[in-house]
mmCIF file of C-alpha atoms in Angstrom:
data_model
loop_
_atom_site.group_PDB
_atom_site.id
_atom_site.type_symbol
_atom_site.label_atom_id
_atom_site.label_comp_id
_atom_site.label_asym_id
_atom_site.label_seq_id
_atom_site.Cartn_x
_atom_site.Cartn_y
_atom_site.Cartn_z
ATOM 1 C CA UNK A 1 -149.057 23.816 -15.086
ATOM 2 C CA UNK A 2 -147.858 20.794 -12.311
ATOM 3 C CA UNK A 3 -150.676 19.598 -10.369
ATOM 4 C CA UNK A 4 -150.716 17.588 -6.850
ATOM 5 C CA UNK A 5 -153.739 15.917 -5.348
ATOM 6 C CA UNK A 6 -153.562 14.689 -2.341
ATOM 7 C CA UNK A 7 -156.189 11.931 -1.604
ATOM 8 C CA UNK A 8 -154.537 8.871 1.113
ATOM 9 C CA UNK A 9 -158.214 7.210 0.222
ATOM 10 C CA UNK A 10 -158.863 5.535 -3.250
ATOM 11 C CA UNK A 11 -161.117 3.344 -2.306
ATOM 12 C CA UNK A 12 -164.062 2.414 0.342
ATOM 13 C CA UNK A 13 -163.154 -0.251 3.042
ATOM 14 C CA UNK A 14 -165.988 -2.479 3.909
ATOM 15 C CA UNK A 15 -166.054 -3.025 7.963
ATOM 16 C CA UNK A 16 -162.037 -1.301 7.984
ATOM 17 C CA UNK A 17 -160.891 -3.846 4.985
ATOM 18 C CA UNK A 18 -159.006 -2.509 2.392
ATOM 19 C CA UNK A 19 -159.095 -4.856 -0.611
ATOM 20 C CA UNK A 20 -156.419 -3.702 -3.140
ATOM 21 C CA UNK A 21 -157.765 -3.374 -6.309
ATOM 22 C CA UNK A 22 -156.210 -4.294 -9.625
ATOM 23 C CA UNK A 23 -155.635 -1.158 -10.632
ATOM 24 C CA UNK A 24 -156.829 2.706 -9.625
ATOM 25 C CA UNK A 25 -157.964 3.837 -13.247
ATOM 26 C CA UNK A 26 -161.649 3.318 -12.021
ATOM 27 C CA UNK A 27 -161.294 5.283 -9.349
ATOM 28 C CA UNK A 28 -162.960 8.952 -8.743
ATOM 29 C CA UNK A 29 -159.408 10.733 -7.970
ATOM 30 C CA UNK A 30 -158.162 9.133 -10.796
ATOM 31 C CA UNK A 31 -160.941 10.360 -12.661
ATOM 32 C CA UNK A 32 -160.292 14.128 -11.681
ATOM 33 C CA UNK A 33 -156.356 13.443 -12.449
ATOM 34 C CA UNK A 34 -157.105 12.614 -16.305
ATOM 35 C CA UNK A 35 -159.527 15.674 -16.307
ATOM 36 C CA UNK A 36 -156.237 18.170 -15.449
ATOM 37 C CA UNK A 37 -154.293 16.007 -18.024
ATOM 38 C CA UNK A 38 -156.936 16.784 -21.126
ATOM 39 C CA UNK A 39 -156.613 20.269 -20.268
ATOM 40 C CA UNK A 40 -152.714 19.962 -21.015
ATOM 41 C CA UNK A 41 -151.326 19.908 -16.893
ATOM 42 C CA UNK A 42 -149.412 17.682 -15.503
ATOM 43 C CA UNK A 43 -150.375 15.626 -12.648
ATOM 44 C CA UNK A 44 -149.022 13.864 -9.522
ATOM 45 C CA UNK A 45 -151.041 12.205 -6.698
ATOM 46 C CA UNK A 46 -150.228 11.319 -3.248
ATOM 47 C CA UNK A 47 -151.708 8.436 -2.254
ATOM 48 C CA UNK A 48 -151.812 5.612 1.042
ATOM 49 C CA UNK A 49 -149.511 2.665 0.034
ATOM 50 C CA UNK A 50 -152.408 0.615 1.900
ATOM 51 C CA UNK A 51 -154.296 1.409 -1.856
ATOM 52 C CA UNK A 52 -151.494 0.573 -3.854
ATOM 53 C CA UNK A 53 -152.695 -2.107 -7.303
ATOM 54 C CA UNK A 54 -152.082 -5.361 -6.952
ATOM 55 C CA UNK A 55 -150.563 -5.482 -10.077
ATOM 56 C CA UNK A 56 -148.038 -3.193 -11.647
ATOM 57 C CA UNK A 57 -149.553 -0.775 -13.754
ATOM 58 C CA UNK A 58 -148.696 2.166 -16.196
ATOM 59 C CA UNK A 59 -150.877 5.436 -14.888
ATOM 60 C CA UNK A 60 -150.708 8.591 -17.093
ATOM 61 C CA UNK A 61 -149.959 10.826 -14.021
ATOM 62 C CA UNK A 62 -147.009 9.976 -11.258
ATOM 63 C CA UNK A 63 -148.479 8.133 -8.217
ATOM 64 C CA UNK A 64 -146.203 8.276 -5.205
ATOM 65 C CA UNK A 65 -147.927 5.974 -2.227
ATOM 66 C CA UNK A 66 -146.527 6.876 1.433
ATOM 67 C CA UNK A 67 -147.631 4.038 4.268
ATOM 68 C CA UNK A 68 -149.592 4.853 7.197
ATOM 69 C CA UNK A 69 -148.091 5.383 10.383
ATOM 70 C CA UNK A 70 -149.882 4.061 14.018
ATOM 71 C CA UNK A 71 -152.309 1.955 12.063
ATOM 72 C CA UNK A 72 -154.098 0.533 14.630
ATOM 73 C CA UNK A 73 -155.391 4.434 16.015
ATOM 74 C CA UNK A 74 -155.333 6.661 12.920
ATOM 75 C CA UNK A 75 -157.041 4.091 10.445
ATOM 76 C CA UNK A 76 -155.425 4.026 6.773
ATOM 77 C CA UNK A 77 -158.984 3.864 5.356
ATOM 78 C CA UNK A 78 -160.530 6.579 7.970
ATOM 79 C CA UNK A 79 -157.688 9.238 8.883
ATOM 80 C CA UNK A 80 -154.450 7.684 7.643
ATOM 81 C CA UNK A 81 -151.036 9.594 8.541
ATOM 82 C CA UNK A 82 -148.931 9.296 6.127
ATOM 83 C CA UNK A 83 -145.171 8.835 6.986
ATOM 84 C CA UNK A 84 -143.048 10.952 5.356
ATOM 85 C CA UNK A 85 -145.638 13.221 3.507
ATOM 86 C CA UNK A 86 -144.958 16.181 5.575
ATOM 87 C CA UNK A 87 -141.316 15.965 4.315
ATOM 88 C CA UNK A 88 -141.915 15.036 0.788
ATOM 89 C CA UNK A 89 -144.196 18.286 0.748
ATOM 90 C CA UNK A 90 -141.422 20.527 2.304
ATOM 91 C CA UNK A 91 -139.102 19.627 0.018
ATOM 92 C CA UNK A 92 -141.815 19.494 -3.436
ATOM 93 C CA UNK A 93 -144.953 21.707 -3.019
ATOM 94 C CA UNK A 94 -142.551 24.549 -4.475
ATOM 95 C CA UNK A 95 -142.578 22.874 -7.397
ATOM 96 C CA UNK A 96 -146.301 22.685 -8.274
ATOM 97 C CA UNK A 97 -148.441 25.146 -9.607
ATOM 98 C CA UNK A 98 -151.770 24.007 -7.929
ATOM 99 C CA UNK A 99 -152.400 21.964 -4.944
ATOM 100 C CA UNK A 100 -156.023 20.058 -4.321
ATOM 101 C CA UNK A 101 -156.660 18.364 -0.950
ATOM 102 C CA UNK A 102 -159.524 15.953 -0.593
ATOM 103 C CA UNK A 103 -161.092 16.576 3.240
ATOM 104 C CA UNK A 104 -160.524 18.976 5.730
ATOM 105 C CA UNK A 105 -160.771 16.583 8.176
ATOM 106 C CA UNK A 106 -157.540 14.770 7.021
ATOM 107 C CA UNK A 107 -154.144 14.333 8.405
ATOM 108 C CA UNK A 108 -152.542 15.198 4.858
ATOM 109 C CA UNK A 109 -154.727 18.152 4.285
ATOM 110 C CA UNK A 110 -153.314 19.852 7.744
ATOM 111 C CA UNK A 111 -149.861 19.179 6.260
ATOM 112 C CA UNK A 112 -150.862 20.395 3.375
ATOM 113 C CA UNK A 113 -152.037 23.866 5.158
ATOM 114 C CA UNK A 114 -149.230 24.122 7.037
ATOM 115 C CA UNK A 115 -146.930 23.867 4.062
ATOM 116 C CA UNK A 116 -148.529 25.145 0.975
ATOM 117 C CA UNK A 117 -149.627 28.163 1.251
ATOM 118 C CA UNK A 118 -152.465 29.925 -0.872
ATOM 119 C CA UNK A 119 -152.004 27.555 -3.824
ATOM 120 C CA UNK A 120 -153.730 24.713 -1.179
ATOM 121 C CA UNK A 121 -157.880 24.115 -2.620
ATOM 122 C CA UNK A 122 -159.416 21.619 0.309
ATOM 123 C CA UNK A 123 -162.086 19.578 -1.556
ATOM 124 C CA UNK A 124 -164.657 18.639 0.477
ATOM 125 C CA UNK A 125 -167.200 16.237 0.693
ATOM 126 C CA UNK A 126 -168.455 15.932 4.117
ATOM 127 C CA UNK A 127 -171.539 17.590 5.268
ATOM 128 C CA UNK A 128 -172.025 16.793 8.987
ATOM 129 C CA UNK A 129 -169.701 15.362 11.994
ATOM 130 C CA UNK A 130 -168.353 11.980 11.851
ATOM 131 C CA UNK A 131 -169.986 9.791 14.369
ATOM 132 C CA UNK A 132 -167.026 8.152 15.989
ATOM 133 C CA UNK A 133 -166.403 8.688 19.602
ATOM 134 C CA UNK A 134 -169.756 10.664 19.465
ATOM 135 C CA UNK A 135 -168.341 13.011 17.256
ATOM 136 C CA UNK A 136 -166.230 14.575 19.946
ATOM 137 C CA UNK A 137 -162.902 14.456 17.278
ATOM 138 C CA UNK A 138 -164.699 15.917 14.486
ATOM 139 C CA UNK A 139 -166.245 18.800 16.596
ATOM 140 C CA UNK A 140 -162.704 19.185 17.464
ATOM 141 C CA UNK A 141 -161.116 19.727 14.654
ATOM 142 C CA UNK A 142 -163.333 22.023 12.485
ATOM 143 C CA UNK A 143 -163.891 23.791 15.390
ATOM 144 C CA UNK A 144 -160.557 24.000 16.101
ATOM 145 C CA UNK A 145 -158.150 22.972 13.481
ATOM 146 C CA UNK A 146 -159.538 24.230 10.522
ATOM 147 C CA UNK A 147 -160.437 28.329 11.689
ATOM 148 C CA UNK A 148 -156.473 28.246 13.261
ATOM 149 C CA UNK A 149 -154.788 25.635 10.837
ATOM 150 C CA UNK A 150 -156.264 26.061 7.741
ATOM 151 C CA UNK A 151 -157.894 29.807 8.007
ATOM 152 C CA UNK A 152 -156.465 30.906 4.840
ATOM 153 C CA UNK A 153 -156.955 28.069 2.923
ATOM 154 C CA UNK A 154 -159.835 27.620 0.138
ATOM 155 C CA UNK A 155 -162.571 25.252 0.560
ATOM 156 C CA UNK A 156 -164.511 23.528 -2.842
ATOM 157 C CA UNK A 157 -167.756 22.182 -1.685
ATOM 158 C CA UNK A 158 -168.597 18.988 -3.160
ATOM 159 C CA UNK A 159 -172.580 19.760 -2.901
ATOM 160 C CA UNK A 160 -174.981 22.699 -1.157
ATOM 161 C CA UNK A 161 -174.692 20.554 1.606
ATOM 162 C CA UNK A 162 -171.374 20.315 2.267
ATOM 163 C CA UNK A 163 -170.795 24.225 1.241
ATOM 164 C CA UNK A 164 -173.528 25.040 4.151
ATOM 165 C CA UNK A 165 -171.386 22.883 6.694
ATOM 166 C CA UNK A 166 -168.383 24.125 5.895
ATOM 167 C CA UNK A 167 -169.371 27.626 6.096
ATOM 168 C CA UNK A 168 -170.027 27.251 9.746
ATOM 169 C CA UNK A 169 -166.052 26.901 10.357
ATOM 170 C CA UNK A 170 -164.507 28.814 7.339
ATOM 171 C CA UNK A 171 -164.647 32.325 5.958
ATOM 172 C CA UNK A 172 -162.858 30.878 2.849
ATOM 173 C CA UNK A 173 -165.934 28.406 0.943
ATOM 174 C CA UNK A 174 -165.804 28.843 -2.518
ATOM 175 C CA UNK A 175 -169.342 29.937 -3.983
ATOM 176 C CA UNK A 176 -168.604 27.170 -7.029
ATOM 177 C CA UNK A 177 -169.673 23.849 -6.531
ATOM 178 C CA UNK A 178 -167.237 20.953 -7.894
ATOM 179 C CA UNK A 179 -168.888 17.493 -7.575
ATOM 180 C CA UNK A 180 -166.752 14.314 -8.058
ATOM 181 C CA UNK A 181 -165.645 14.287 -12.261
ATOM 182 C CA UNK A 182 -166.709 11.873 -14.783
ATOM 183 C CA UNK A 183 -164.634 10.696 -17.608
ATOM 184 C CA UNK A 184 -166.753 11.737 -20.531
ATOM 185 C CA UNK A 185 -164.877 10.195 -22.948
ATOM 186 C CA UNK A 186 -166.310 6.927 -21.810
ATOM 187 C CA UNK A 187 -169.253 7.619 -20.105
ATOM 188 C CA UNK A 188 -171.926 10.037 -22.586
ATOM 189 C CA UNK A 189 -175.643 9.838 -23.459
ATOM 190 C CA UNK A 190 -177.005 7.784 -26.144
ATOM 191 C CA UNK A 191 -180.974 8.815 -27.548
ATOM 192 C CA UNK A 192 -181.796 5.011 -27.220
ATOM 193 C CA UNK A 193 -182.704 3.257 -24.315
ATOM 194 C CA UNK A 194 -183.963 -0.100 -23.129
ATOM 195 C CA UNK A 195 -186.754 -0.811 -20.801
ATOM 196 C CA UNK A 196 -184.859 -1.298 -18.104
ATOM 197 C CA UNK A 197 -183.589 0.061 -14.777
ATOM 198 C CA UNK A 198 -180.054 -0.184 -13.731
ATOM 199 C CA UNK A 199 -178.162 -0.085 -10.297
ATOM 200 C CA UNK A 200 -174.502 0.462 -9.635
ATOM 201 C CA UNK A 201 -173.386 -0.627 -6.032
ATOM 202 C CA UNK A 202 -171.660 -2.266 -3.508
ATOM 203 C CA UNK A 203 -174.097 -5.181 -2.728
ATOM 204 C CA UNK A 204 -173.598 -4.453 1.269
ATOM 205 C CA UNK A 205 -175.908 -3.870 4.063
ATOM 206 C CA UNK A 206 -176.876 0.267 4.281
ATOM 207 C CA UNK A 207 -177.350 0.045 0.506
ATOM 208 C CA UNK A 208 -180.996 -1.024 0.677
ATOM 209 C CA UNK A 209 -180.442 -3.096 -2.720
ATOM 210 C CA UNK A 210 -183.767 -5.841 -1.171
ATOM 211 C CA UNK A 211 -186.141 -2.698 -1.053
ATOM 212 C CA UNK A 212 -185.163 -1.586 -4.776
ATOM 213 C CA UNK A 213 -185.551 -5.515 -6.030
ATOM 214 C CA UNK A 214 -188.992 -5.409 -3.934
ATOM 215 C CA UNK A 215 -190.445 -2.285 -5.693
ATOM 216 C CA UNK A 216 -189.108 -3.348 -9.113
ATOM 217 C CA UNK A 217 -191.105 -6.360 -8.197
ATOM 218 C CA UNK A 218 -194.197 -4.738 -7.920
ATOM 219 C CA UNK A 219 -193.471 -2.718 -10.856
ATOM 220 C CA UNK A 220 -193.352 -5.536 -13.562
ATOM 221 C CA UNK A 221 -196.491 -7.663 -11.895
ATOM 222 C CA UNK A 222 -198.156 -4.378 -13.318
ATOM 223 C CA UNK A 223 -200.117 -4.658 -16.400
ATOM 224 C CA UNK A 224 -198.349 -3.375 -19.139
ATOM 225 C CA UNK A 225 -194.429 -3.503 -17.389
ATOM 226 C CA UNK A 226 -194.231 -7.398 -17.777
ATOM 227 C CA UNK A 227 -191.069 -6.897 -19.731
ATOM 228 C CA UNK A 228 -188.519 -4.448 -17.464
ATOM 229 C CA UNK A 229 -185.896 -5.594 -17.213
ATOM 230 C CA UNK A 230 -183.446 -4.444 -13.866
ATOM 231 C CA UNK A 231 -179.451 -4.749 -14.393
ATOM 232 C CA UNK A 232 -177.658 -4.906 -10.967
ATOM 233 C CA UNK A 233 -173.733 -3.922 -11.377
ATOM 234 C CA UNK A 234 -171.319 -4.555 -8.136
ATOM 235 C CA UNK A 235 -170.795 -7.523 -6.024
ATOM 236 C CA UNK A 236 -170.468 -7.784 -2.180
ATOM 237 C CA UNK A 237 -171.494 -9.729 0.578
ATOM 238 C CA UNK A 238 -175.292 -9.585 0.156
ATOM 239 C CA UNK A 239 -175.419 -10.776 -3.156
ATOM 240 C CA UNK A 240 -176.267 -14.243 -2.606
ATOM 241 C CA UNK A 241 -178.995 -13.020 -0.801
ATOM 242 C CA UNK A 242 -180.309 -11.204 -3.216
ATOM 243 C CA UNK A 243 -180.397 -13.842 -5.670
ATOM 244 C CA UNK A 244 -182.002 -15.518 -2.794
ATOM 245 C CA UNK A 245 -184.721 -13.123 -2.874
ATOM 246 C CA UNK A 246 -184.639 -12.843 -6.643
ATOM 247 C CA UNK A 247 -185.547 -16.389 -7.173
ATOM 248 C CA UNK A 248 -188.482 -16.057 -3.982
ATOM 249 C CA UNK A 249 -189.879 -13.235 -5.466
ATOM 250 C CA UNK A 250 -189.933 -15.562 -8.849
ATOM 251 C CA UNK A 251 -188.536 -12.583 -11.291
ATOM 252 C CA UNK A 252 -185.355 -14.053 -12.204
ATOM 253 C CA UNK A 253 -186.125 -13.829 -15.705
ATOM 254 C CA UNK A 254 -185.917 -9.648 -14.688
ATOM 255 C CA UNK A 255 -183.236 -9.368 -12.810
ATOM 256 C CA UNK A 256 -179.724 -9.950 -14.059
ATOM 257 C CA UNK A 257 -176.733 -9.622 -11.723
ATOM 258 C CA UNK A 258 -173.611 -8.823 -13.824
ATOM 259 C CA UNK A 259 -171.015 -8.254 -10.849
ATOM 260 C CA UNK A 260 -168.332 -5.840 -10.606
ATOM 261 C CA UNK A 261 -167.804 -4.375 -14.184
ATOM 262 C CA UNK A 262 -165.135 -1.677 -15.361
ATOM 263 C CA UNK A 263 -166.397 1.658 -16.482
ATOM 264 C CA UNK A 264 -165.638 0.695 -20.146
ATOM 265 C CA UNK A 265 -167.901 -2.477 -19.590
ATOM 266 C CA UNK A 266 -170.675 -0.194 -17.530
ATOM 267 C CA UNK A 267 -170.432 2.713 -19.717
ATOM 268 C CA UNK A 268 -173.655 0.993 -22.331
ATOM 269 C CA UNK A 269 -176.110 -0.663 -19.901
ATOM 270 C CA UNK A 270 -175.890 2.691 -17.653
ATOM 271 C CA UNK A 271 -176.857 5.108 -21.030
ATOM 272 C CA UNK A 272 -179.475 2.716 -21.882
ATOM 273 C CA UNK A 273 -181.352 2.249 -18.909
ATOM 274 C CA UNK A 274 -184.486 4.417 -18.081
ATOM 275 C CA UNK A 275 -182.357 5.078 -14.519
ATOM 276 C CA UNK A 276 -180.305 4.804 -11.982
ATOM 277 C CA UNK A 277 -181.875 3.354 -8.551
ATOM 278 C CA UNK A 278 -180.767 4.435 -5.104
ATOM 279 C CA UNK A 279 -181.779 3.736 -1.537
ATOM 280 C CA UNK A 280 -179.122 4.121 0.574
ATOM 281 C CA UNK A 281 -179.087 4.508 4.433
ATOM 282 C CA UNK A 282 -175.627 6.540 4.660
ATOM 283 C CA UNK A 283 -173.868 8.278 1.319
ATOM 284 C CA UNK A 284 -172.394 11.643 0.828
ATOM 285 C CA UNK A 285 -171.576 12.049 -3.183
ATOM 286 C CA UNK A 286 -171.972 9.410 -5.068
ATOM 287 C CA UNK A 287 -170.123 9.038 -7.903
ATOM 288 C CA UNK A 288 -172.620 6.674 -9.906
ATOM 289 C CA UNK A 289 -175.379 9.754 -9.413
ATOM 290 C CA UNK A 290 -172.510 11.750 -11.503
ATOM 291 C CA UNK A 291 -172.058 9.198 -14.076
ATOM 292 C CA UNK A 292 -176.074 8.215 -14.425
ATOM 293 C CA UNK A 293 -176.549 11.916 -15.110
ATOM 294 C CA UNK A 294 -173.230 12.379 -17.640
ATOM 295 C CA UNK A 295 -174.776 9.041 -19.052
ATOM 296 C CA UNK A 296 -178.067 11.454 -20.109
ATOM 297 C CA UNK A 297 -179.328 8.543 -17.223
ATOM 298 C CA UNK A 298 -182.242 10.199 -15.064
ATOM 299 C CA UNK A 299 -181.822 9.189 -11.104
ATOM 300 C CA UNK A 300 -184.502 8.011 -8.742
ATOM 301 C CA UNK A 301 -183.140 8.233 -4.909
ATOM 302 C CA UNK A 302 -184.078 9.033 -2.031
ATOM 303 C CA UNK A 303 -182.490 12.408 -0.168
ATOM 304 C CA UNK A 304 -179.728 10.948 1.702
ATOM 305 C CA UNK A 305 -177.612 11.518 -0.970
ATOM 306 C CA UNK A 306 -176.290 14.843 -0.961
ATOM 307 C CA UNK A 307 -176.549 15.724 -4.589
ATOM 308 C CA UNK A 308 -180.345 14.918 -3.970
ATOM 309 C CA UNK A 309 -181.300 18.466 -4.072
ATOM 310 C CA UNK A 310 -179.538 19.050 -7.197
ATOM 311 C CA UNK A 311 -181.436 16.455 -8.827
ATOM 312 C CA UNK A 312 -184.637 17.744 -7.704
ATOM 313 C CA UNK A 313 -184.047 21.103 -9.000
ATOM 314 C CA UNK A 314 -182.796 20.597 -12.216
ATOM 315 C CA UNK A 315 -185.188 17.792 -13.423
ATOM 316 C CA UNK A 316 -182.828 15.032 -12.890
ATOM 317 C CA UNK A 317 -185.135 12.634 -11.991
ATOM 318 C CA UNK A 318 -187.022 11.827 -8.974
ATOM 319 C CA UNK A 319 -186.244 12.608 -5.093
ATOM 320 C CA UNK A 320 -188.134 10.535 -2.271
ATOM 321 C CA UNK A 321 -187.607 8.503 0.435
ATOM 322 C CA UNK A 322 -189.128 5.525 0.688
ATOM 323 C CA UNK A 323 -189.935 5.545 -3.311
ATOM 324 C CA UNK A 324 -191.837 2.695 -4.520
ATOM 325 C CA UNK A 325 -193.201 1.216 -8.091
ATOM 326 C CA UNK A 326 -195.546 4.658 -8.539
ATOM 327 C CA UNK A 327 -192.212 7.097 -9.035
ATOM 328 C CA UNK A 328 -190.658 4.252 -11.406
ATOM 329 C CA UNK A 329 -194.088 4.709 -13.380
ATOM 330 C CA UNK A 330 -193.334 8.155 -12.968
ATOM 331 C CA UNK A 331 -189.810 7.647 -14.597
ATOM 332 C CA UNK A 332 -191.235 5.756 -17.791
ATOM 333 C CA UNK A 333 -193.546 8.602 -18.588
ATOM 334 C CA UNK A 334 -190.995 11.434 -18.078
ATOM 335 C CA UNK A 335 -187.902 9.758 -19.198
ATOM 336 C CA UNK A 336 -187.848 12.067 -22.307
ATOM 337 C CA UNK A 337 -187.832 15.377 -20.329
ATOM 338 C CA UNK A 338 -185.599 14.227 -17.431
ATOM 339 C CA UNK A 339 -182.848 12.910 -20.337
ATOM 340 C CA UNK A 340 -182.897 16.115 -21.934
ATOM 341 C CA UNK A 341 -182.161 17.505 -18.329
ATOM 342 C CA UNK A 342 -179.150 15.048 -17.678
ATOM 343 C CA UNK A 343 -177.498 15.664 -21.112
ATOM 344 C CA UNK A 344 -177.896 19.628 -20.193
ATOM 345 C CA UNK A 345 -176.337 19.397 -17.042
ATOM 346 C CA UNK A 346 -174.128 16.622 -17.712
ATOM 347 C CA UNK A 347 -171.422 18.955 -19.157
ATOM 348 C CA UNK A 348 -170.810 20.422 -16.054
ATOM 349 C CA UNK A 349 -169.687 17.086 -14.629
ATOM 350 C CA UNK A 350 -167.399 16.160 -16.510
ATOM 351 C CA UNK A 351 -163.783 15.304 -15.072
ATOM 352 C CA UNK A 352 -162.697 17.986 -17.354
ATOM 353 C CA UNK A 353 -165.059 20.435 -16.662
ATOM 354 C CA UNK A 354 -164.453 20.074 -12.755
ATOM 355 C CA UNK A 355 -160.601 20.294 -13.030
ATOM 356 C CA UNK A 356 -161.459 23.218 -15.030
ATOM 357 C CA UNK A 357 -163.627 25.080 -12.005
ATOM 358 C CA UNK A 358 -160.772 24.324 -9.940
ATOM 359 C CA UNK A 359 -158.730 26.032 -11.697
ATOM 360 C CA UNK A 360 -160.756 28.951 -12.031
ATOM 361 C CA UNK A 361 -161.140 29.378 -8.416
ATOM 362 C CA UNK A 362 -157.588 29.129 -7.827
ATOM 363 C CA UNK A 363 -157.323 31.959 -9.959
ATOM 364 C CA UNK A 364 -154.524 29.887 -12.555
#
């Protein structure tokens, strides 16, 4: 079977930046691509030349990039419009056997709509209006634009949360829930573990990284947790003030900041850690809560993820805002039960296994 995924995005833009990476491998669309490949379908993906590597590099599946028209008003790394795409897909989409869409609230998807017929699956991961302009353009357009424009098209919910908001504008919301895939052949549970704690993240303001180094604080000035140990994976603009407060705090012999690392590199020190620690101010699906979890990694967040409520009712870990040093405690003395947990429902999230519920909805 040929496969097209449409997803302009590949990669967050810090204050409407895009920094080209080195290559897309790492990235979640990516991800899902190699997930349709294992299962023996080929795969192309559209793509905003705005992402495009910096470097030349060989991808399993055919990448064509298409660069954004009227930058300046329709954002590449917001709501890019492709030039070009809607004529690419009149003259391909015949060709292709199954066609995924990331967003309803995307330029490309409405070309998609308008072009592809019933083979079109919208993935989506929004669950509320987008703020901008006080949300007057996003009230439009799943008000408007997706019962008229995309009324017969299929929408994959990313989460509970996004399948609740998107059943307020479509009769079409698949009862399956696809979350963001995870290459398993990389990322997968080990039965040992450190005594440690591990975070994955931009180091950027909204991320909250100060209140998770000031509760891991507390934690090892505890009898008996001298010895944790708390990895911190990413780099960003924050991080010399965090080593800034690292060194104030006087745990630097704790704390270790390792910078951005490939998912071959962050595949170990994610599986051994006791879990993954979240605080974020403004996240949707997080595609480290995905990998902690395929990693048999237990999560502690707080609910503004929307995959929060998943965790909390499978035994994922533990789900509250404004956690402190008492629910890593709580961590430690359930890690057993909460592993066991991940590893069960870690199969379901694999990049394989979600390319495999899309294809089941479509009806392939």
């Amino acid at each position: 079977m040929k496969v097209l995924i449409i997803n302009c995005i590949l990669s967050t833009a810090e204050k409407g930046v895009i920094t080209p990476k080195e290559s897309i491998q790492d990235c979640m669309i990516s991800t899902l691509a190699r997930g349709f490949m294992e299962l023996g379908h080929q795969v192309t993906l559209l793509a905003s030349q705005e992402f495009k590597p910096t470097r030349d590099e060989d991808t399993p599946f055919e990448v064509v990039y298409f660069k954004s028209r009227l930058p300046r008003v329709f954002k590449p790394d917001l709501l890019p419009w492709p030039r070009g795409m809607y004529r690419w897909l009149k003259n391909h989409h015949a060709g292709y056997d199954l066609i995924v869409a990331s967003e309803s609230f995307q330029i490309p998807s409405l070309m998609a709509a308008r072009v592809c017929g019933p083979k079109l699956l919208i993935w989506q991961e929004m669950v509320r209006h987008q703020r901008l302009m006080f949300k007057l353009p996003s009230k439009f357009w799943y008000n408007v634009m997706v019962p008229l424009m995309m009324r017969d098209v299929t929408i994959v919910p990313r989460s509970e949360p996004a399948k609740a908001f998107m059943s307020r504008y479509s009769n079409h919301v698949s009862d399956t829930i696809v979350d963001h895939g995870t290459d398993a052949s990389v990322l997968y549970p080990s039965e040992e573990h450190d005594r440690a704690f591990i975070v994955v993240s931009r180091l950027v303001p909204g991320k909250n990284i100060d209140k998770i180094i000031n509760a891991f604080s507390r934690l090892i000035s505890l009898e008996g947790y001298h010895d944790y140990r708390l990895d911190i994976i990413g780099d960003g603009n924050q991080r010399q003030g965090l080593e800034s407060l690292v060194a104030r705090l006087g745990i630097q012999d704790n704390v270790v900041f390792h910078g951005f690392l490939s998912h071959e590199q962050l595949a170990a020190p994610l599986r051994q850690s006791l879990a993954l620690l979240v605080a974020t101010s403004n996240d949707l699906n997080m595609l480290t809560i995905g990998e902690a979890i395929c990693s048999g990694t237990p999560v502690l967040t707080n609910t503004v993820p929307s995959t929060a409520s998943f965790i909390a009712a499978n035994g994922l870990g533990v789900v509250r805002d404004n956690w402190d040093e008492n629910d890593l405690i709580r961590i430690i003395n359930n890690y057993d039960k909460m592993h066991d947990a991940c590893v069960r429902e870690g199969q379901e999230l694999t990049n394989v296994a979600c390319a495999r519920k899309m294809i089941q909805i479509a009806g392939k």
